[in-house]
Every structure is written in C-alpha cells, then in structure tokens.
Coordinates of C-alpha atoms in Angstrom, one line a residue:
M1 CA 14.8 -32.2 12.7
D2 CA 17.0 -30.2 9.9
L3 CA 16.8 -27.2 11.3
S4 CA 18.7 -25.1 7.9
K5 CA 15.5 -23.3 7.4
Y6 CA 15.1 -21.4 10.4
A7 CA 18.6 -19.6 10.1
A8 CA 17.0 -16.9 8.7
L9 CA 14.7 -16.2 12.0
F10 CA 18.1 -17.1 13.8
V11 CA 19.7 -14.1 11.9
T12 CA 16.5 -12.1 12.6
E13 CA 16.1 -12.9 16.2
S14 CA 19.7 -12.2 16.8
R15 CA 20.1 -8.6 15.0
E16 CA 17.3 -7.9 17.5
H17 CA 18.9 -9.4 21.0
L18 CA 22.4 -7.0 19.6
K19 CA 20.6 -4.2 19.1
A20 CA 19.5 -4.7 22.5
C21 CA 23.2 -5.3 24.0
N22 CA 23.8 -2.0 22.1
H23 CA 21.8 -0.3 23.7
S24 CA 21.9 -1.6 27.2
L25 CA 25.5 -1.3 27.2
L26 CA 25.6 2.4 26.0
E27 CA 23.2 2.5 29.3
W28 CA 25.9 0.9 31.5
E29 CA 28.7 3.1 30.0
K30 CA 26.7 6.4 31.0
E31 CA 25.9 4.7 34.2
P32 CA 28.9 2.8 35.6
A33 CA 26.9 1.8 38.9
A34 CA 23.7 1.0 37.5
A35 CA 22.5 -3.0 37.6
E36 CA 19.4 -3.1 35.7
P37 CA 21.9 -2.6 32.3
V38 CA 24.5 -5.2 32.6
D39 CA 21.4 -7.5 33.3
R40 CA 19.6 -6.9 30.1
L41 CA 23.0 -7.7 28.7
F42 CA 23.3 -11.0 30.0
R43 CA 20.3 -12.2 29.5
A44 CA 20.7 -11.3 25.9
I45 CA 24.0 -13.0 25.5
H46 CA 22.7 -15.5 27.1
T47 CA 19.7 -16.0 25.0
I48 CA 21.9 -15.7 21.7
K49 CA 23.9 -18.2 23.1
G50 CA 20.9 -20.7 23.9
M51 CA 19.6 -20.4 20.2
A52 CA 23.1 -20.9 18.6
A53 CA 23.8 -23.9 20.8
T54 CA 20.7 -25.4 19.3
M55 CA 21.5 -24.4 16.2
G56 CA 24.7 -26.4 16.3
Y57 CA 26.3 -22.9 15.8
T58 CA 29.5 -23.6 18.2
G59 CA 31.6 -20.3 16.9
V60 CA 28.6 -18.3 18.1
A61 CA 28.1 -20.2 21.4
D62 CA 32.0 -20.5 21.9
L63 CA 32.3 -16.1 22.0
S64 CA 28.6 -15.6 23.6
H65 CA 29.9 -17.9 27.0
R66 CA 32.9 -15.9 27.1
M67 CA 30.9 -13.6 26.9
E68 CA 28.6 -14.6 29.5
N69 CA 32.1 -15.2 31.7
L70 CA 33.0 -11.8 31.6
L71 CA 29.8 -10.6 32.5
D72 CA 28.8 -13.0 35.5
R73 CA 31.7 -11.2 37.0
L74 CA 30.8 -8.3 36.4
R75 CA 27.3 -8.9 37.4
Q76 CA 28.4 -10.3 41.0
G77 CA 30.7 -7.4 41.5
L78 CA 34.0 -9.4 41.3
L79 CA 35.1 -7.0 38.6
Q80 CA 34.7 -3.1 38.2
P81 CA 33.6 -1.8 34.9
A82 CA 36.2 0.7 33.4
P83 CA 36.8 2.0 30.0
A84 CA 38.9 -1.0 28.9
I85 CA 35.6 -3.3 29.6
F86 CA 33.5 -1.0 27.7
Q87 CA 35.2 -0.8 24.7
L88 CA 36.2 -4.7 24.9
L89 CA 32.2 -5.8 25.1
F90 CA 32.0 -3.1 22.4
R91 CA 33.8 -5.2 20.5
A92 CA 33.1 -8.3 21.4
I93 CA 28.9 -7.4 20.6
D94 CA 30.9 -6.6 17.2
A95 CA 32.4 -9.6 16.6
L96 CA 29.3 -11.7 17.4
G97 CA 27.2 -9.5 14.7
R98 CA 30.1 -10.7 12.3
V99 CA 30.0 -14.4 13.7
I100 CA 26.6 -14.7 13.3
E101 CA 26.2 -13.9 9.9
M102 CA 28.5 -15.9 8.9
A103 CA 27.1 -19.3 10.7
A104 CA 23.6 -18.5 9.0
A105 CA 25.5 -18.8 5.6
G106 CA 27.1 -22.0 6.1
S107 CA 30.6 -20.3 7.5
D108 CA 30.8 -21.6 11.1
Q109 CA 34.2 -20.2 11.7
L110 CA 35.0 -19.8 15.4
P111 CA 36.0 -16.1 16.3
D112 CA 39.3 -13.9 16.5
L113 CA 41.7 -16.2 19.3
T114 CA 43.1 -12.7 20.2
L115 CA 39.7 -11.7 21.6
L116 CA 38.9 -14.8 23.2
A117 CA 42.1 -14.2 24.7
E118 CA 40.7 -10.8 25.8
L119 CA 37.6 -12.1 26.9
N120 CA 39.3 -14.2 29.1
A121 CA 41.9 -12.6 30.7
A122 CA 39.3 -9.8 31.6
A123 CA 37.5 -12.3 33.2
G124 CA 40.3 -13.8 34.7
A125 CA 39.7 -17.1 33.3
P126 CA 41.9 -19.7 31.0
L127 CA 41.6 -19.8 27.5
S128 CA 39.9 -23.5 26.8
P129 CA 40.3 -25.2 23.3
P130 CA 38.3 -23.3 20.7
S131 CA 37.2 -26.1 18.8
A132 CA 35.5 -27.6 22.1
P133 CA 31.8 -26.4 21.6
V134 CA 29.8 -24.4 24.2
T135 CA 26.5 -26.5 25.0
E136 CA 23.9 -26.1 27.6
P137 CA 24.9 -28.3 30.6
P138 CA 23.2 -31.8 30.4
P139 CA 20.7 -32.4 33.0
T140 CA 21.7 -34.3 36.3
R141 CA 21.1 -38.1 35.9
R142 CA 20.9 -41.2 38.0
A143 CA 22.1 -44.6 37.2
S144 CA 19.6 -46.3 38.6
D145 CA 17.1 -43.7 37.1
A146 CA 14.9 -45.6 34.4
P147 CA 13.7 -44.1 31.5
R148 CA 9.7 -42.4 31.8
L149 CA 7.4 -41.5 30.1
R150 CA 5.5 -38.0 29.9
A151 CA 3.0 -36.2 28.1
V152 CA 4.5 -32.7 27.9
R153 CA 2.6 -29.5 26.7
V154 CA 4.1 -26.5 25.5
L155 CA 2.8 -22.9 24.8
I156 CA 5.3 -20.6 23.1
R157 CA 4.6 -16.9 23.9
P158 CA 2.0 -15.3 21.9
S159 CA 4.5 -12.4 21.4
A160 CA 7.1 -14.5 20.0
I161 CA 8.3 -13.8 16.4
M162 CA 7.9 -17.0 14.5
R163 CA 6.1 -19.0 16.9
G164 CA 6.3 -22.1 14.8
A165 CA 10.3 -22.0 14.7
R166 CA 10.6 -21.8 18.0
A167 CA 8.1 -24.7 18.4
A168 CA 10.5 -27.0 16.4
L169 CA 13.9 -25.4 18.4
V170 CA 11.7 -26.7 21.6
L171 CA 11.4 -30.6 19.5
R172 CA 15.2 -30.0 18.8
R173 CA 16.0 -29.8 22.8
A174 CA 13.5 -32.2 24.1
E175 CA 14.9 -34.7 21.1
S176 CA 18.4 -34.1 22.9
L177 CA 16.7 -35.3 26.2
G178 CA 15.2 -38.5 25.0
A179 CA 12.5 -39.9 22.3
V180 CA 9.9 -37.7 21.4
S181 CA 6.6 -38.9 19.8
G182 CA 2.9 -38.6 19.0
V183 CA 3.6 -34.6 18.4
R184 CA 0.4 -32.9 18.0
P185 CA -0.5 -30.8 16.1
P186 CA 1.9 -32.2 13.9
A187 CA 5.6 -30.7 12.8
A188 CA 4.8 -29.5 9.9
E189 CA 1.9 -27.6 10.7
F190 CA 4.1 -25.5 12.8
E191 CA 4.8 -23.5 10.0
R192 CA 0.8 -22.3 9.8
D193 CA -0.4 -18.6 10.2
D194 CA -2.7 -19.7 12.3
F195 CA -0.5 -22.2 14.6
D196 CA -1.4 -20.3 17.9
G197 CA 2.2 -21.6 19.7
R198 CA 0.1 -24.6 21.8
F199 CA 2.0 -27.8 21.3
S200 CA 2.3 -31.5 23.2
F201 CA 4.1 -34.6 22.5
R202 CA 5.4 -37.9 24.7
L203 CA 9.2 -37.6 26.0
Q204 CA 10.6 -41.0 27.3
S205 CA 13.7 -39.7 29.3
R206 CA 15.4 -40.1 32.4
S207 CA 15.6 -36.5 33.5
A208 CA 13.4 -35.4 36.6
E209 CA 10.5 -32.9 35.3
S210 CA 12.2 -30.0 36.5
A211 CA 15.1 -30.6 34.7
I212 CA 13.3 -31.5 32.0
T213 CA 11.2 -28.5 32.3
A214 CA 14.8 -26.0 32.6
A215 CA 16.5 -27.9 29.3
L216 CA 12.6 -26.2 27.4
L217 CA 12.8 -23.0 28.6
A218 CA 16.2 -22.3 28.2
V219 CA 15.2 -22.4 24.1
G220 CA 13.8 -19.0 25.0
D221 CA 10.5 -17.5 24.3
V222 CA 8.6 -20.4 25.8
A223 CA 5.7 -19.6 28.0
S224 CA 4.9 -22.7 29.8
V225 CA 6.0 -26.2 29.6
A226 CA 3.5 -28.8 31.8
F227 CA 3.1 -31.9 32.2
E228 CA -0.4 -34.3 31.5
E229 CA -2.1 -31.0 31.9
P230 CA -1.7 -27.4 30.5
A231 CA -0.1 -24.7 33.0
A232 CA -3.1 -22.8 34.5
S233 CA -3.4 -19.4 33.0
G234 CA -5.6 -16.6 32.6
T235 CA -4.4 -15.2 29.9
D236 CA -6.2 -16.8 26.2
P237 CA -3.1 -16.3 23.4
Q238 CA -6.3 -16.5 21.1
A239 CA -7.6 -13.3 22.6
M240 CA -4.7 -11.4 21.8
T241 CA -3.4 -9.8 19.0
R242 CA -1.8 -12.1 16.6
Q243 CA 0.9 -11.3 14.7
I244 CA 3.3 -13.1 11.8
R245 CA 6.9 -11.9 10.2
V246 CA 6.3 -11.2 6.4
D247 CA 9.0 -11.3 3.9
L248 CA 9.3 -7.7 2.7
R249 CA 9.0 -8.3 -1.1
R250 CA 5.7 -10.2 -0.6
L251 CA 4.4 -7.2 0.0
D252 CA 6.4 -4.9 -2.0
Q253 CA 4.8 -7.0 -4.6
L254 CA 1.5 -6.8 -3.2
M255 CA 1.9 -3.1 -3.0
K256 CA 2.1 -3.2 -6.8
Q257 CA -0.5 -5.5 -7.4
V258 CA -2.7 -3.0 -5.3
G259 CA -1.2 -0.4 -7.6
E260 CA -2.3 -1.6 -11.1
L261 CA -5.9 -2.3 -8.9
V262 CA -5.6 1.8 -8.1
V263 CA -5.3 2.3 -12.2
A264 CA -8.0 -0.3 -13.3
K265 CA -10.3 1.3 -10.6
N266 CA -9.7 4.8 -12.3
R267 CA -10.0 3.3 -15.8
L268 CA -13.4 1.7 -14.4
G269 CA -14.6 5.2 -13.1
A270 CA -14.0 6.6 -16.0
L271 CA -15.3 4.5 -18.6
A272 CA -18.5 4.1 -15.8
S273 CA -19.0 7.6 -16.1
E274 CA -18.8 8.3 -19.5
S275 CA -21.6 5.5 -21.0
G276 CA -24.6 6.7 -18.3
D277 CA -25.2 2.8 -17.3
P278 CA -26.4 3.1 -13.7
V279 CA -25.9 -0.3 -12.7
L280 CA -22.1 0.3 -14.1
V281 CA -21.6 3.2 -12.1
E282 CA -22.6 1.2 -9.1
V283 CA -20.7 -1.8 -9.4
S284 CA -17.9 1.2 -10.3
E285 CA -18.0 2.9 -6.9
R286 CA -18.6 -0.5 -5.5
I287 CA -14.9 -1.5 -6.5
S288 CA -13.3 1.9 -6.1
R289 CA -14.6 1.2 -2.1
L290 CA -13.1 -2.2 -1.7
V291 CA -9.9 -1.1 -3.6
S292 CA -8.9 2.2 -1.7
G293 CA -9.8 -0.1 1.8
M294 CA -7.2 -2.7 0.5
Q295 CA -4.8 0.0 -0.4
G296 CA -4.9 1.8 2.9
E297 CA -4.4 -1.8 4.6
V298 CA -1.8 -2.8 2.4
I299 CA 0.3 1.2 3.3
A300 CA -0.8 0.3 6.8
S301 CA 1.2 -2.5 6.9
R302 CA 3.9 -1.6 5.4
M303 CA 4.5 1.4 8.3
T304 CA 7.1 1.2 10.5
P305 CA 8.0 3.5 13.1
V306 CA 11.4 5.6 12.2
G307 CA 13.1 4.0 15.6
E308 CA 14.0 1.3 14.1
V309 CA 16.3 3.6 12.1
F310 CA 17.3 6.2 15.3
E311 CA 18.7 2.7 17.2
R312 CA 21.3 2.5 15.1
F313 CA 22.7 6.2 15.8
P314 CA 23.5 6.0 19.1
R315 CA 26.3 3.4 18.9
L316 CA 27.8 5.3 16.1
L317 CA 27.8 8.8 18.2
R318 CA 29.5 6.6 20.5
D319 CA 32.2 5.9 18.4
L320 CA 32.5 8.8 16.7
S321 CA 32.8 10.8 19.9
Q322 CA 35.7 8.6 20.6
D323 CA 37.3 9.0 17.5
L324 CA 37.0 12.8 17.8
G325 CA 38.4 12.9 21.3
K326 CA 34.9 15.1 22.0
Q327 CA 31.5 14.8 24.4
I328 CA 28.9 14.7 22.6
R329 CA 25.0 13.1 23.7
L330 CA 22.9 12.1 21.4
D331 CA 18.6 12.3 22.2
I332 CA 16.7 11.2 20.3
E333 CA 12.4 12.3 19.5
G334 CA 9.5 11.1 17.9
Q335 CA 10.7 7.5 17.4
D336 CA 7.1 6.3 17.1
I337 CA 6.4 8.3 14.1
E338 CA 5.8 5.8 11.2
L339 CA 7.2 5.6 8.2
D340 CA 6.5 3.5 4.7
R341 CA 9.0 0.6 4.8
S342 CA 10.6 1.3 1.5
I343 CA 11.7 5.2 2.7
L344 CA 12.8 4.0 5.9
D345 CA 15.1 1.6 4.4
E346 CA 16.8 4.5 2.5
I347 CA 16.5 7.4 4.6
G348 CA 19.1 5.7 6.9
E349 CA 22.1 6.6 5.0
P350 CA 21.4 10.6 4.5
L351 CA 20.9 10.6 8.6
V352 CA 24.3 9.4 8.8
H353 CA 26.4 11.5 6.4
L354 CA 24.2 14.3 8.6
I355 CA 25.1 13.2 12.0
R356 CA 28.4 12.2 11.2
N357 CA 29.1 15.9 9.3
A358 CA 27.3 17.6 13.0
A359 CA 29.9 15.6 15.0
D360 CA 32.8 16.6 13.1
H361 CA 32.0 20.2 11.4
G362 CA 29.3 21.1 14.2
I363 CA 30.2 19.8 17.5
E364 CA 33.4 22.0 19.1
P365 CA 36.2 20.4 21.0
P366 CA 35.3 20.7 25.0
T367 CA 38.1 23.3 25.3
E368 CA 36.9 25.6 22.7
R369 CA 33.4 24.6 23.9
E370 CA 33.9 26.0 27.5
R371 CA 35.7 29.3 25.9
A372 CA 32.6 30.2 24.1
G373 CA 30.7 30.0 27.6
K374 CA 29.5 26.3 26.7
P375 CA 29.1 23.0 28.5
A376 CA 32.0 20.2 27.7
Q377 CA 29.3 18.1 26.3
G378 CA 27.8 19.4 22.9
R379 CA 24.3 17.8 21.8
I380 CA 22.6 16.3 18.8
L381 CA 19.1 15.9 18.6
L382 CA 17.6 13.5 16.1
S383 CA 13.3 13.8 15.6
A384 CA 10.7 13.3 14.0
A385 CA 7.4 15.2 13.8
R386 CA 4.0 14.5 11.6
E387 CA 3.2 17.1 9.0
R388 CA 0.4 17.1 7.6
N389 CA 0.9 14.4 4.9
T390 CA 4.9 14.6 5.4
V391 CA 7.6 13.7 8.1
A392 CA 10.1 16.0 9.3
I393 CA 13.4 14.8 10.7
R394 CA 15.5 17.2 12.1
V395 CA 19.5 16.7 12.9
T396 CA 20.2 19.9 15.3
D397 CA 23.6 20.3 16.9
D398 CA 24.7 23.3 19.5
G399 CA 28.2 23.2 17.6
R400 CA 29.6 25.9 16.2
G401 CA 27.0 26.6 13.3
I402 CA 27.7 27.6 10.0
D403 CA 30.3 30.5 8.6
R404 CA 28.5 31.7 5.7
A405 CA 31.3 34.1 4.5
R406 CA 33.6 31.0 4.8
I407 CA 31.5 28.9 3.0
L408 CA 30.7 32.1 0.2
A409 CA 34.3 32.6 -0.2
K410 CA 35.1 28.4 -0.6
A411 CA 32.6 28.2 -3.2
R412 CA 33.8 31.6 -4.8
Q413 CA 37.5 30.9 -5.0
D414 CA 36.0 27.2 -7.2
G415 CA 34.5 29.2 -9.5
A416 CA 30.8 27.9 -8.2
A417 CA 29.7 31.0 -6.2
P418 CA 25.8 32.2 -6.3
E419 CA 25.9 35.9 -7.6
T420 CA 24.7 37.4 -4.0
E421 CA 27.0 38.9 -1.1
T422 CA 25.3 36.9 1.4
L423 CA 23.9 33.3 1.5
T424 CA 20.1 32.3 2.5
D425 CA 19.2 28.6 3.7
D426 CA 17.9 27.9 0.0
L427 CA 21.8 28.9 -1.6
L428 CA 23.8 27.9 1.3
V429 CA 21.8 24.2 1.2
R430 CA 22.3 24.7 -2.4
V431 CA 26.1 25.1 -2.4
L432 CA 26.8 22.7 0.6
A433 CA 24.8 20.3 -1.5
R434 CA 27.5 20.5 -4.7
P435 CA 29.7 17.6 -5.4
G436 CA 32.9 17.4 -3.7
F437 CA 32.3 21.2 -2.1
S438 CA 34.2 20.8 1.1
T439 CA 35.9 23.8 3.6
A440 CA 37.8 21.0 5.6
E441 CA 41.9 21.7 5.3
Q442 CA 42.7 18.4 5.5
V443 CA 40.1 14.8 4.6
S444 CA 39.7 13.0 8.5
G445 CA 38.1 9.3 8.7
V446 CA 34.8 10.8 9.2
S447 CA 34.6 13.5 6.9
G448 CA 36.3 16.4 4.6
R449 CA 35.4 14.7 1.2
G450 CA 32.6 16.7 0.5
V451 CA 30.2 13.9 -0.4
G452 CA 28.0 14.2 3.1
V453 CA 25.2 17.2 2.5
D454 CA 25.5 16.0 -1.4
V455 CA 24.7 12.2 -0.8
A456 CA 21.6 13.4 1.5
M457 CA 20.4 15.6 -0.8
T458 CA 20.5 13.0 -3.7
R459 CA 18.8 10.7 -1.9
V460 CA 16.4 12.1 0.1
R461 CA 15.6 14.3 -4.1
A462 CA 15.2 10.7 -4.9
L463 CA 12.7 9.8 -2.7
G464 CA 10.3 12.8 -3.5
G465 CA 11.8 15.1 -0.4
T466 CA 12.9 18.1 0.2
L467 CA 16.5 18.9 2.5
E468 CA 16.6 22.1 4.2
V469 CA 19.6 23.9 6.5
R470 CA 18.9 26.7 9.1
S471 CA 21.9 27.7 11.2
E472 CA 23.3 30.7 13.4
L473 CA 27.5 30.9 13.7
G474 CA 27.8 30.5 17.4
Q475 CA 24.9 28.8 18.3
G476 CA 24.8 25.3 16.0
S477 CA 22.8 24.1 13.1
T478 CA 19.4 22.1 12.0
F479 CA 19.5 20.5 9.1
L480 CA 15.6 19.5 8.6
I481 CA 14.2 16.3 5.9
R482 CA 10.9 15.8 5.0
V483 CA 9.4 12.7 2.9
P484 CA 6.5 11.6 2.2
L485 CA 4.7 9.1 4.2
T486 CA 4.9 6.8 1.5
L487 CA 5.7 6.7 -2.2
A488 CA 3.6 4.2 -4.2
I489 CA 0.2 5.6 -4.2
V490 CA -0.3 9.0 -3.6
R491 CA -3.5 11.7 -4.0
A492 CA -2.7 14.0 -6.5
L493 CA -3.9 17.1 -8.4
L494 CA -3.7 17.0 -12.2
T495 CA -3.3 20.2 -14.0
E496 CA -2.9 20.8 -17.4
A497 CA -0.4 23.1 -19.6
G498 CA 0.5 23.1 -23.8
G499 CA -2.4 20.5 -24.4
E500 CA -0.6 17.8 -21.5
R501 CA -1.1 16.8 -18.1
Y502 CA 0.7 16.6 -15.3
A503 CA 0.1 15.5 -11.9
V504 CA 1.1 17.6 -8.5
P505 CA 1.5 15.2 -5.0
L506 CA -1.2 17.1 -3.0
V507 CA 0.8 16.4 0.0
Y508 CA 2.1 19.7 -1.1
V509 CA -0.9 21.7 -2.2
A510 CA -2.0 24.6 0.4
E511 CA -4.8 26.0 -2.3
T512 CA -5.2 27.2 -6.1
V513 CA -6.5 30.8 -6.5
E514 CA -7.2 32.3 -9.7
F515 CA -4.3 34.2 -11.5
D516 CA -4.9 38.3 -11.1
H517 CA -2.9 40.5 -13.1
R518 CA -3.6 43.4 -11.3
A519 CA -2.0 41.1 -8.4
V520 CA 1.5 41.2 -9.5
T521 CA 4.6 42.4 -8.5
A522 CA 8.1 42.1 -8.9
V523 CA 10.7 40.5 -6.1
R524 CA 14.7 40.7 -7.0
D525 CA 13.7 41.2 -10.7
R526 CA 10.8 37.6 -10.7
E527 CA 8.0 38.1 -11.0
A528 CA 5.4 37.5 -7.5
L529 CA 2.1 36.8 -7.1
V530 CA 0.7 39.1 -4.0
V531 CA -2.3 36.9 -2.6
R532 CA -4.2 37.4 0.9
D533 CA -0.9 40.6 1.9
E534 CA 2.1 37.2 0.9
V535 CA 4.0 38.2 -1.8
I536 CA 4.4 34.6 -3.1
P537 CA 7.2 34.2 -6.1
T538 CA 5.5 32.5 -9.8
V539 CA 6.6 29.8 -11.7
H540 CA 4.5 29.4 -15.5
L541 CA 4.7 25.6 -15.8
R542 CA 4.0 26.9 -19.7
D543 CA 7.2 28.4 -19.7
L544 CA 9.3 25.1 -18.1
V545 CA 7.6 22.8 -20.3
A546 CA 8.3 24.8 -23.3
A547 CA 4.6 24.4 -24.1
R548 CA 3.5 24.9 -28.0
K549 CA 3.2 29.2 -28.1
D550 CA -0.8 28.9 -28.7
A551 CA -2.4 31.8 -27.1
P552 CA -3.5 30.4 -23.1
S553 CA -6.9 30.5 -21.8
S554 CA -7.6 33.9 -19.8
R555 CA -8.4 31.7 -16.9
R556 CA -5.7 30.8 -15.9
P557 CA -5.3 28.2 -12.1
T558 CA -2.6 28.8 -10.1
V559 CA -1.5 26.1 -7.7
I560 CA 0.0 27.5 -4.6
L561 CA 2.6 25.3 -3.2
E562 CA 4.1 24.6 0.4
V563 CA 7.3 22.7 1.4
G564 CA 7.8 23.3 5.1
E565 CA 7.5 27.6 5.2
R566 CA 8.6 28.2 1.6
R567 CA 5.7 28.9 -1.3
T568 CA 5.8 29.5 -5.0
A569 CA 2.8 30.0 -7.4
L570 CA 2.9 27.5 -9.9
V571 CA 0.6 29.1 -12.9
V572 CA -1.2 26.3 -15.2
D573 CA -3.8 26.5 -18.2
A574 CA -6.3 24.7 -16.2
L575 CA -7.3 22.0 -13.2
V576 CA -8.5 18.4 -13.9
G577 CA -9.0 17.3 -11.0
Q578 CA -7.7 15.3 -8.2
Q579 CA -6.8 11.3 -8.4
D580 CA -4.9 8.6 -6.9
I581 CA -1.7 7.9 -9.1
V582 CA 0.3 5.5 -9.1
V583 CA 4.0 6.1 -8.6
E584 CA 5.6 4.0 -11.6
P585 CA 9.5 3.3 -11.5
F586 CA 11.2 5.7 -13.9
D587 CA 15.1 6.1 -15.4
A588 CA 15.0 9.3 -15.8
P589 CA 16.7 10.0 -18.8
R590 CA 19.5 11.8 -19.8
G591 CA 19.1 15.7 -19.8
L592 CA 15.2 15.6 -17.7
P593 CA 14.4 18.5 -16.1
P594 CA 15.0 18.8 -12.0
F595 CA 11.0 19.7 -11.6
V596 CA 10.4 15.9 -13.1
G597 CA 9.9 13.4 -10.3
G598 CA 8.7 10.5 -11.8
A599 CA 5.7 9.3 -13.8
T600 CA 2.1 7.8 -13.7
I601 CA -0.9 6.2 -16.0
L602 CA -4.0 8.0 -15.8
A603 CA -7.8 6.6 -15.4
D604 CA -7.8 6.9 -19.4
G605 CA -4.2 5.3 -19.8
A606 CA -2.6 7.9 -20.6
P607 CA 0.9 8.5 -19.3
A608 CA 1.9 12.1 -17.2
L609 CA 4.4 13.4 -15.2
I610 CA 4.7 14.3 -12.1
L611 CA 6.0 17.6 -10.9
D612 CA 8.5 17.7 -7.8
A613 CA 7.5 20.8 -5.8
A614 CA 10.5 20.7 -3.7
A615 CA 12.4 21.6 -7.5
L616 CA 9.8 23.9 -8.5
L617 CA 10.4 25.7 -5.2

C-alpha cells in the first residue's frame, strides 16, 4: 500500500505532537519532581516513533527511539532531571521537527550523529549503528503455530484527525503480521467524508490475538480492536460531532466565491428595488437571506482560537530568558478568543517582535529588579479579549517602562522629533514605529536594530488594525493590538464627499450626529466638536480627498469614529446607508493617502475606497 499520500497527515500530526512536547517539557522544567509532564512527553515521542516506523521514516524513528530511552530512564528514576538534560531534550525536539519535515519531503536523512551520541550518553546506552532502522518489536511467535484466519474489526477514535488515513496505517501494520483480505468498506472509501472510522478485514497470521491487538493499537488513535464481533461500547460515533480537516486554500476559495455572491446579492437587491416588481423583490430577499446564512457559516468555519498562535511563545520566551540571562515568566489569558484564520496567520510575527522587545528592553536583569523592590522574576502577560467586533491583544510587561525623555532626545538627534516637549502615547508609538529607530547602545541577537515596532505597526495596519502603547516609567509597558474579527466581508457605513462614495467599517462607528457650528471649538489649534460635553477633534473628508470646491450641503452629517479609547469626528457630505462589502485585494499605488485601507465594489457596480479609521484618528 502506497502511504506517500499520507505524508502531509504525518507532518501535521507530528507538529501537533511536537507542540505538546514543548508544552510538557516547559512544564516539567518548572517542576522537575512532577511525573505527569514526563509521561505526556514520553507518550508523544512514542506516538511519533510509531507513526514514523509505519511510514518507513527510519531517521525520525531512530531519533525518537533514543529520546525514548532517555525519557524512560528519567521516568524510572534512574536519572535525575537537570538543566543540562532539559536543554538536551529541547535540542532533540527541535532536531526531531527538522527531521520530520525532511522525511516528509522525501529526504529521510539520519539525525545529527553528535546529538544521537549525547542522547545515548545521557541515557547510559551505547551508540547503535544509525543505519539500523528502529521499528516496533515483532510479536512473539511459536514455530509450531499454524497461520490462523481471523475476522478483525477496528474502530478509529471519532476525534482522530483524518480517520481514513489512520485506517490505512492500521492496514499497513496488519499487513506486517500476515495476509490481509476482505477489507470492508474498501480502502478506497476511507477517504470519503462520511467514513466513520469503522472497518473490518480478514487476517491470516500466526500471531496471537493479544499480539495483533497490541500491534494495531500502537498505530495510535485506535479506539478498539475486536475479533469476530465489534467491541462493546456505549458510545455511538454516529451521534458524536464529526469533524474533517480542510485545506485552508479551499476555505479561501470558498470565501472568495461567497464574496462574489455578496456583491451579486447587493446588485440584485438594488435592481429589485428599482423595478418595483413584488415577485423579484421577494426572490431577492430570499437570496439575500440564503447568502447571508452561507456567509456566516463560511466565516465561522474560518474562525480559529488565538491559542494556536499563543502556544508557540512559552518556548520562545524560555529560550530568550536563557540568552539574556533573565528570569521571565509568560502568562497567557484569553487563548479561546477566535479570529479569522487569515488574520491569525499574520498576527504571529508582530507578537514575536513585541515579546522580544519586552524581554530585552522591558524586563530588567534580576539584580536591577531587586534594587527596585521588584521580584527577581519578570512577568510578561499575553492576553486576548473580544471588544465589540474586534479582538484586542495585549503584550504587557512589568519592567522598567519607556523613558519618554530619552526617546524624545534620540528622536531630536535623528532629526525626527515632533514639535512637542513631551511624548503622548500616540506620539510615542509613532516615534517608536519609525524605521530604524532604536535607543539601544548596541545591537544584540534579540533586538536593537529598530525594526521590531516598525514591523509590528506595518503588519497590523495592513490587517486593518491599530497598535497602541501605554507605559509608565519604572512600572512597565503595554502594547495593544486591535484587529477586526475578519477581513473578507465587513459591514460598512457608506458616506459621500465631493460626489464620491467612501466606505467606513461599521465596527469603528460609535454614532452619527449633525455637524453643529455652534458646538465647534478648538484644541491645540485644531478644530474640534463638542458632543454631549465631550470634545472630539474633527476631520473633514472633503479636505482629505481634495474634493471639488462646489458648495457642500448645509446639512453636514458627522460620523463619530472610535478606536479603543480614542475618538474623532469625520465630517461628510452625506450618509448613503449600510451595506455588506467585500474587501478586495488592493495593491496601493505610490502616493496613495494613508487613510485609504482598501477598496470594494458597491451594489451598483461602482468602486469605492474603504477608509482606515485608525489613520483618520
């Protein structure tokens, strides 16, 4: 049986096991006397070894086997966990990840011999020839045993990822025990979406039933193995929630198709209203409901917990702490908050830069912290929270804080200082985000080149989000990222200025009011509007887009935009209405104003620019 088509599954499942390995090893390093982390670590490595042996990846199986030897001695108490042991295991996990990727790509190379020798030395075992593949020990057989034909029934766990691939691996293992025939349903149907994980086959083998059961269970994700009759179980897999793994590219393509449907739905709705035909209006409304329902389901299918990105950072911070000679604890909150997968894939890099900066620039060395009356161990909090239709992600540290006077002096030295004597939070983040700006006296392997905040700001703005900073000298800093839940289809308020229409994402619209000249005031030489005793700076859209100078209407609607705790009043010529808009891919031409965040096609087929609320603020 050709298992090459299951290489992607092997890599995907191995990555999940490696994540579990890192998590367990970090937990074990914190509490060396704990038994559960090392047990979980052993099980994950053993599972990888079994899958690799089944796939024929000898290099992966070899390295996993030697890690198992070391972990087994640690589990039995024959070795005591020590910092050197933990560091060796972290290196081995990293090497295992590299070997897995190479094996699945068709290059089943042997691991680093030096690392193998260190693993064997730590375990007290001699270095076996690396060319010898590591496989599961064959079942014990007696020469006098005659081959026996048995009917075998197997149930794959309902929670298993891609049950069909797992079933194929079980058959592969069964073939190593004897002759397999009468597979029901046929192996070709394992890949069907409705395959429930139940299958049977006939096996002619000398092996005992206990040995057959052990060999098939070792494949992993096998709920039961029975002979002649299915194993008794009170769980009905048919009644359970069924899941399949879908290539993200298919979801992206489906999202594009739904986007086209939304545009067509809007156009049909406009034509139906103009026609006055009640039948056409009824059909248009029905199609609108169906498309809206489909849109919601597709968006929901793309939503993913931010924990999938957050879980990579404990290991990152552990390595940073060792490199910097600091004691830093990472706390994570809100990992169940969901984001569109397309945004989640892009948010990881900005967070890496912010966490590295917090560890290097924010958290002080232990001696400095103790002199300041702080615990020797610093703390970085990574949290996510839902705020209306956005997600707020915070990176907070309890370090030295940002010295605004020093930042301002460096900015003046570089000729980029704002005309002010103090840096507000808004000005501070703008200065920090300037390309190449850094106050570090020397470049380290972690930071100091002035790209961290710049990269974070650029990537977050490209996602339609904002980056803010709050800092108090001596107390710590918080970098706050706000991003929309999804970018593909958003609800927008359509406005007009100078005869052109512009879309404003409704998530940033707090309210709309009339522009009252009697409520106009000034703040720092800038026009502002007083709305219910709150002074809000104004932005006139006609001035921003250099609209033609014909006289605007006497009625001037004003859209109050709100991003976090900041507000601005956007004065427009008219409000056109609300509409679901599809954010089209947008390659910004040179010289495009920063307040343009994208483009869309309106219901009448005309293009419109999408305004970036953060830039308007």
